[in-house]
XYZ file of C-alpha atoms in Angstrom:
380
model
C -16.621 4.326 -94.393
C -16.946 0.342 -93.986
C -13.174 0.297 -92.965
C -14.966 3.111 -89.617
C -17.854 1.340 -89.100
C -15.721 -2.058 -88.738
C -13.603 -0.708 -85.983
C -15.651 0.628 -84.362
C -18.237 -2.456 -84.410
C -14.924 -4.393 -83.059
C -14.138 -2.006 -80.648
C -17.320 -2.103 -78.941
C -17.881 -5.663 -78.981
C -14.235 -6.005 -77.344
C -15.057 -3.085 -74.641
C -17.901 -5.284 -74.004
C -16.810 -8.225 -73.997
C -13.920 -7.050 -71.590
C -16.185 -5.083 -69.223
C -18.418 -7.938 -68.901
C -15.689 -10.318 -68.482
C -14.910 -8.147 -65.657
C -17.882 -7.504 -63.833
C -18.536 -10.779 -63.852
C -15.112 -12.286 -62.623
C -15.529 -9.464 -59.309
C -19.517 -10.759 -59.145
C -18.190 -14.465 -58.973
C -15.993 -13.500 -56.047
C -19.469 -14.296 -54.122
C -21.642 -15.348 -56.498
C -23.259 -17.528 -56.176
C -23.612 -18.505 -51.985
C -23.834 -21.631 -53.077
C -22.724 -24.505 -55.036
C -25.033 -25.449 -57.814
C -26.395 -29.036 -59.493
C -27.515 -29.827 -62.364
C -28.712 -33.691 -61.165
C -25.917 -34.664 -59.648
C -23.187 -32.265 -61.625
C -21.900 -29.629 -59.602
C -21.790 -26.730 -61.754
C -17.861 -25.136 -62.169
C -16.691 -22.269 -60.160
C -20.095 -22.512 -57.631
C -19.924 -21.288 -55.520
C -18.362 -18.033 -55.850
C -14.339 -18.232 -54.586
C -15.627 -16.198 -51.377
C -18.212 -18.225 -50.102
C -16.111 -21.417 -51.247
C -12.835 -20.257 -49.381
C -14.756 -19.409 -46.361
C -13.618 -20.719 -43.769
C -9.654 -20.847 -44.827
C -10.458 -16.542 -44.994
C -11.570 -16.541 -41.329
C -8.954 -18.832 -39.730
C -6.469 -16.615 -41.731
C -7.965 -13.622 -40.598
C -7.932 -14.221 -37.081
C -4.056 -15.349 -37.603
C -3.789 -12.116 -38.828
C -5.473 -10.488 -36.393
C -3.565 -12.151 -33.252
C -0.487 -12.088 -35.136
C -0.105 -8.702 -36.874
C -3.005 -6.294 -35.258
C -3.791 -6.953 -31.730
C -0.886 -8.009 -30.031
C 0.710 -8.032 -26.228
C 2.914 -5.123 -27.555
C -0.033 -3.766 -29.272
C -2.152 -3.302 -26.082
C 0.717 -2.313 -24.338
C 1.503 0.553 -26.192
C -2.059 1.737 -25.905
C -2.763 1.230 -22.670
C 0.305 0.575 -20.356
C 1.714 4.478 -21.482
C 2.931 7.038 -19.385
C -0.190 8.982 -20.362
C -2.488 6.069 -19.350
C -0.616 5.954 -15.971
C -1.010 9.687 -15.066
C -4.961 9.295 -16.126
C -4.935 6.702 -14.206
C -4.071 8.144 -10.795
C -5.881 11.340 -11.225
C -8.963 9.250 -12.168
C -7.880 7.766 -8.685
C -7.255 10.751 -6.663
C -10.811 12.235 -8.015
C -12.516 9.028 -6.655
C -10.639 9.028 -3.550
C -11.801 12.945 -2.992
C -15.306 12.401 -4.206
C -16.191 8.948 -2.185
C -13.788 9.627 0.795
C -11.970 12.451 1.514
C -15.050 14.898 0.417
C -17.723 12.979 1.736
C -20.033 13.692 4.666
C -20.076 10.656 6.115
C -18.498 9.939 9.489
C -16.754 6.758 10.328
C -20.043 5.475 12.537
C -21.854 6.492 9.064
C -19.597 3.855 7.017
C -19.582 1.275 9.897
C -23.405 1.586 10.136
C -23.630 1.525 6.403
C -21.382 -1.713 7.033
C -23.682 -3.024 9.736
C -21.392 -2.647 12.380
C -23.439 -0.927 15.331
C -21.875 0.129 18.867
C -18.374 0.377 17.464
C -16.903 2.981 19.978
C -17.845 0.330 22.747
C -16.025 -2.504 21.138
C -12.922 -0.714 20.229
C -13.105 0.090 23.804
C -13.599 -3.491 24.602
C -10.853 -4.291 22.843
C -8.234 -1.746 24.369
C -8.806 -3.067 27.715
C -8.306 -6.616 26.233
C -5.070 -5.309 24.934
C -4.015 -3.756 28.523
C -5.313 -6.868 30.216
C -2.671 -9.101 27.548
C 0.145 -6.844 28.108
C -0.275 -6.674 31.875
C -0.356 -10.845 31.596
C 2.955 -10.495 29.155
C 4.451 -8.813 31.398
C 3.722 -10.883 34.788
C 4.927 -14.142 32.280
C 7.719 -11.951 31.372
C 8.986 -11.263 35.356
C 8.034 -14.232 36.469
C 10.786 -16.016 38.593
C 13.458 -12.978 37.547
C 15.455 -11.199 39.184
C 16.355 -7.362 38.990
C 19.941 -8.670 37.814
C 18.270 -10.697 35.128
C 15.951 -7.904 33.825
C 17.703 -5.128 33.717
C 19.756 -4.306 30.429
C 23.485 -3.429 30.945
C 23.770 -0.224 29.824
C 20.916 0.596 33.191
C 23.223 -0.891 35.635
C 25.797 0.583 34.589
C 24.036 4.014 34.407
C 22.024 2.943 37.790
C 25.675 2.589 39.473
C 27.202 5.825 38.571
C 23.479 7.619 39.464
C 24.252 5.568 42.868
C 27.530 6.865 43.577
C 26.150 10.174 42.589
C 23.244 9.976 44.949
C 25.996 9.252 47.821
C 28.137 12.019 46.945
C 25.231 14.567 46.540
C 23.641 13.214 50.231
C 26.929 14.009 52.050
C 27.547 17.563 50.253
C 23.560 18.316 51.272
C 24.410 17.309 54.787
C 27.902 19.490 55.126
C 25.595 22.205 53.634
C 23.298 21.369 56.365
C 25.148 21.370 59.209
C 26.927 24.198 58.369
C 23.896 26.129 58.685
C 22.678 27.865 61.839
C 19.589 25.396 61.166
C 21.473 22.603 61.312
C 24.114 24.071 64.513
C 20.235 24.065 66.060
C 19.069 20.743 65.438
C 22.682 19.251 66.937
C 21.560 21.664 69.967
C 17.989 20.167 69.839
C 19.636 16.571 70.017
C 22.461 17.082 72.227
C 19.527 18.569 74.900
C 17.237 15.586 73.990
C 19.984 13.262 74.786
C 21.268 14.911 78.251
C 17.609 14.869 79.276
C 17.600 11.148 78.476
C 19.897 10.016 80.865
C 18.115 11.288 84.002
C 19.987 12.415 86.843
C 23.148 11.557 85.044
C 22.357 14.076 82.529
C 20.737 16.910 84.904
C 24.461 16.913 86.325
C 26.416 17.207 83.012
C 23.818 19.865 82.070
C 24.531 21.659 85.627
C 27.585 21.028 84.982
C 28.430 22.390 81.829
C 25.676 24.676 81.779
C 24.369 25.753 78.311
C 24.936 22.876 75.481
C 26.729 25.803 73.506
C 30.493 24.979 73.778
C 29.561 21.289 73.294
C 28.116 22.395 70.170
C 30.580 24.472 69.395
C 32.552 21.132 69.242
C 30.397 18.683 67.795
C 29.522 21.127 65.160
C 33.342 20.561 63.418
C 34.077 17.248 64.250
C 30.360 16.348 62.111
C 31.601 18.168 59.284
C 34.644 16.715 59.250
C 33.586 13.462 59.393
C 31.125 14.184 56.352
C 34.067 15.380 54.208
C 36.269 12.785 54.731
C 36.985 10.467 52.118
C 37.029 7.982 53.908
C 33.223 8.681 54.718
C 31.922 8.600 51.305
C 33.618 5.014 50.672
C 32.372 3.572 53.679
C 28.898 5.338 52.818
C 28.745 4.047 49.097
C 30.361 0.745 49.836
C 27.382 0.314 51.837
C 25.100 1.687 49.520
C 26.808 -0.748 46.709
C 26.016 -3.486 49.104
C 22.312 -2.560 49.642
C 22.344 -2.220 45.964
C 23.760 -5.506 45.147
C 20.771 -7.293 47.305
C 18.040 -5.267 45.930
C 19.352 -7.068 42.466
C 19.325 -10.387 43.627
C 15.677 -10.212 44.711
C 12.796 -11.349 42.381
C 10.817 -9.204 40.806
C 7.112 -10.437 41.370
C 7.965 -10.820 45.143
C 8.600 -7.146 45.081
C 5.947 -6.558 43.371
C 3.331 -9.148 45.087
C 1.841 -6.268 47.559
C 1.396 -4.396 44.427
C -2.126 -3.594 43.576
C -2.023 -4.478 40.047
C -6.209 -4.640 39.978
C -6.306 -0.664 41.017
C -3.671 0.154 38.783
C -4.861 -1.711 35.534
C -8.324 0.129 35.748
C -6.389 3.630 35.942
C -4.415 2.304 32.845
C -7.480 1.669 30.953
C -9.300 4.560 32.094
C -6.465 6.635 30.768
C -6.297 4.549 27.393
C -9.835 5.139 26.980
C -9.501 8.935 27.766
C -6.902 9.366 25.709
C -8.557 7.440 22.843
C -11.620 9.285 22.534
C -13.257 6.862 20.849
C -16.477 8.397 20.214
C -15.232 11.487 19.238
C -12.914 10.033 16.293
C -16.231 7.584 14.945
C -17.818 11.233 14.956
C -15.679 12.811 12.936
C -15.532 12.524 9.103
C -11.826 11.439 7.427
C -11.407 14.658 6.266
C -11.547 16.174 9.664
C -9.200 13.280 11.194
C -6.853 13.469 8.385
C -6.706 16.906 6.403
C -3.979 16.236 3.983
C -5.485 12.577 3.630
C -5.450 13.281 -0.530
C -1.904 15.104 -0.643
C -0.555 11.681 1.254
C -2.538 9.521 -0.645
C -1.730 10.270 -3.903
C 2.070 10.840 -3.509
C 2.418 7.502 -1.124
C -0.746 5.335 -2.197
C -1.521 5.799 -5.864
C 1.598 5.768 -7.183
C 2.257 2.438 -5.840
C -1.101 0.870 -6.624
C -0.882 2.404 -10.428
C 2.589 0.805 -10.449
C 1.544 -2.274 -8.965
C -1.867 -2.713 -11.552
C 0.472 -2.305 -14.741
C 3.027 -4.219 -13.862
C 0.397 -7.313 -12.873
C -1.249 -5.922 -15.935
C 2.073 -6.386 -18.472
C 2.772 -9.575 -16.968
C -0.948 -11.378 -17.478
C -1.575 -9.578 -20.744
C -0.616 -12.340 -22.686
C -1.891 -15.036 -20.893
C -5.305 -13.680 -20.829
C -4.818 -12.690 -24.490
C -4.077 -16.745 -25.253
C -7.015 -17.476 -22.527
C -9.357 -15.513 -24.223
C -8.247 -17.044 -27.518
C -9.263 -13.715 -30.286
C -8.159 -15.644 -32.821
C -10.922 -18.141 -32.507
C -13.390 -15.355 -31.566
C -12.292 -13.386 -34.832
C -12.973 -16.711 -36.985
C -16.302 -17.048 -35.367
C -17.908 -13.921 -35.764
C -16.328 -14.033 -39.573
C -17.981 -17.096 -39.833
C -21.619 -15.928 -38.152
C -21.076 -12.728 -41.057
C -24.084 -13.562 -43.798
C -22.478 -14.090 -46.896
C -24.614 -10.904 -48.086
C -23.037 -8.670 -45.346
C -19.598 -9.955 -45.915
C -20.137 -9.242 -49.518
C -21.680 -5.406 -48.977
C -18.358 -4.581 -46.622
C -15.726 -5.967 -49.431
C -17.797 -3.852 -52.083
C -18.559 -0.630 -49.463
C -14.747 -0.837 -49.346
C -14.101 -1.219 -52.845
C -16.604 -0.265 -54.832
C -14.590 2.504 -56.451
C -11.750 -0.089 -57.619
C -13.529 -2.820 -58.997
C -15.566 -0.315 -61.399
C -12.053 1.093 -61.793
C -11.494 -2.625 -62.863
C -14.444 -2.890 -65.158
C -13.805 -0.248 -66.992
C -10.055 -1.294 -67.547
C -11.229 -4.116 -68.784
C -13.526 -2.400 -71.532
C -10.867 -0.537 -72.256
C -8.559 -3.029 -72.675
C -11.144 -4.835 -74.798
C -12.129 -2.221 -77.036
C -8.471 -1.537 -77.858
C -7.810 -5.391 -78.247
C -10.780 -5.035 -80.622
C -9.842 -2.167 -82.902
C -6.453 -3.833 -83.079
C -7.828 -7.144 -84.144
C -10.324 -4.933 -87.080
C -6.852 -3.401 -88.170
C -5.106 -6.806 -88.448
C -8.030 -8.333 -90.753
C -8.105 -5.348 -92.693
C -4.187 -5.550 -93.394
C -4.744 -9.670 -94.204
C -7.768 -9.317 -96.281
C-alpha cells in the first residue's frame, strides 16, 4: 500500500511540476511587458522573449511579408489575370452604356454642363476659318505657277489624249452635220448671205445661176471631204496642241485674277455650314449620332485601353511596391500592436497547442515521476 501511495505521490508532483513548468515557459513568451528591477538588478528572463525580441519579430516579419507573401508576382497573379481583364472591360462597357451611350443628354447638354455656351456658332466660326485658310493655302500654293508647273503628269498626259479626242469627236460631229439636210440648209443659208453681200456683184451671180441649189450641191461634198481628210484632223489638232501648249505656259492667278473668289468663298461656306448641320448634331444625343457607338467601342477601344492599363500596370508594380515600402509599413503597425493584443492573436491562434503542450508536459512529468518512485524503491 505505501509502495501505491508513493507513486502515485511522485507521479503527481512530477505531472505538476511538468505542467507548471510548461505553462509557465508559454506565459513567459510575453510575460512580463516589461523588464523588471530589483534596485538596480534587472531581474532574468524580463521581459518575456516576445516583448524583448520585439522589434527583431517585426523587421522579420515585414521581410517576410515583402519577400515570401506579397510580392510583384503575387499581385500579378491576382490581379493582372485573364479573368481580371475580361471584368475589367465589361465593367467598362457597362460604364460606357450607362454614362454615355444610354444617357439622355445631348451634346449641348454635356457642353453646357462643361460651360461651353453657343457651341453650334463657334464650330461654325471655325469652319469658315478653315475655308478662309485653305482658300489662302491655296492662293500661296498658285502663286507665280504656271498650269505646266501644277499639273501632275499623269493629267497632261490624260488632258492630251482627251484633247486629241475632243478634235477627232468635233470633226465626226461636223461630217454628221453637214451630211444632214440641216446642215445642206445652213450652207444654203450662208452661200445666200454671202451672194447678197457683195451687192450688185452678187445680184448677177444669183441671176445668173439662179437658185443656190447646184452650188450647194457642190459645196456640200467638197466640205465633207475636207472634214474627213487626214490631213484635216492634223492640221486641226496641231493647232489645238498649240493653243494647248500656251494655255500651259500661262500663270495661274492671272487666269484666275477676274475670278470672284469673295462670291465664291461665301457659297463654299454656306454649303459647309449646310452640310454640317451643326445644330442639329449638338441636338442629338450620342446614341442617336452613333448607334453601334458600344459594339465599336468595346471591340476597338476597350480592348486597347485594358491592354494598355495592365501592361503600365505590370511594369510600375514593383516600383510602387518598393515606393510604398510594405515592409516598413508591416514593421510599423507590428510595432503600434499593444503587447496585450499581440499576445491575445498568438494565443487565439494557438490556444489549442500550447494546452496541448501543458499537458505533455504533465504527462511527461508524472511518468518521469513514477519512474523516479520505482528507481528508489529498487535502491532502498
Amino acid at each position: 500500500m505505501t509502495i501505491i501511495v508513493t507513486l502515485v505521490f511522485m507521479a503527481v508532483v512530477g505531472a505538476l511540476i511538468g505542467g507548471v513548468t510548461n505553462h509557465l515557459a508559454i506565459k513567459m513568451l510575453f510575460w512580463p511587458y516589461e523588464a523588471k528591477y530589483i534596485g538596480t538588478f534587472r531581474v532574468p528572463l524580463t521581459p518575456g522573449l516576445i516583448p524583448k525580441r520585439r522589434d527583431e519579430l517585426s523587421r522579420q516579419l515585414g521581410r517576410t511579408v515583402v519577400e515570401h507573401l506579397l510580392t510583384p508576382e503575387t499581385f500579378k497573379k491576382r490581379f493582372f489575370n485573364e479573368e481580371m481583364r475580361v471584368k475589367s472591360e465589361k465593367w467598362i462597357n457597362r460604364q460606357l452604356n450607362k454614362h454615355l451611350f444610354d444617357s439622355p443628354k445631348s451634346f449641348n447638354d454635356w457642353l453646357q454642363a462643361a460651360g461651353q455656351e453657343g457651341m453650334d456658332v463657334k464650330i461654325e466660326a471655325k469652319l469658315d476659318e478653315l475655308v478662309e485658310l485653305q482658300k489662302d493655302s491655296l492662293q500661296a500654293y498658285i502663286a507665280g505657277k504656271t498650269i505646266r508647273e501644277l499639273m501632275p503628269a499623269n493629267w497632261k498626259a490624260e488632258a492630251e489624249a482627251k484633247l486629241y479626242e475632243g478634235v477627232e469627236y468635233a470633226i465626226n460631229q461636223g461630217t454628221t452635220y453637214f451630211e444632214s439636210p440641216h446642215g445642206r440648209q445652213t450652207i444654203k443659208s450662208l452661200l445666200d448671205e454671202f451672194l447678197e453681200s457683195r451687192g450688185r456683184f452678187g445680184h448677177m451671180l444669183h441671176s445668173l445661176l439662179g437658185e443656190s441649189k447646184p452650188l450647194v450641191d457642190r459645196i456640200q461634198p467638197e466640205i465633207i471631204k475636207f472634214l474627213n481628210s487626214p490631213r484635216t484632223f492634223e492640221l486641226v489638232g496641231t493647232l489645238a496642241f498649240s493653243e494647248w501648249e500656251k494655255v500651259q505656259d500661262r500663270r495661274v492667278d492671272a487666269l484666275l485674277k477676274e475670278f470672284d473668289f469673295d462670291t465664291a468663298l461665301e457659297t463654299v461656306k454656306q454649303y459647309v455650314r449646310e452640310k454640317a448641320v451643326i445644330s442639329t448634331r449638338l441636338n442629338a444625343t450620342l446614341a442617336e449620332t452613333w448607334p453601334g457607338g458600344l459594339e465599336w467601342t468595346s471591340v476597338n477601344i476597350t480592348p486597347l485601353v485594358i491592354d494598355f492599363v495592365f501592361e503600365q500596370g505590370e511594369h510600375k508594380l514593383e516600383e510602387t511596391i518598393l515606393k510604398i515600402d510594405m515592409e516598413g509599413m508591416v514593421k510599423e503597425q507590428v510595432d503600434s500592436l499593444p503587447l496585450s493584443r499581440l499576445e491575445e492573436l498568438v494565443l487565439g491562434i494557438s490556444r489549442r497547442e500550447f494546452k496541448m503542450i501543458t499537458v505533455l508536459g504533465a504527462f511527461l512529468g508524472g511518468f518521469i515521476g513514477v519512474f523516479q518512485g520505482i528507481f528508489v524503491m529498487i535502491l532502498n
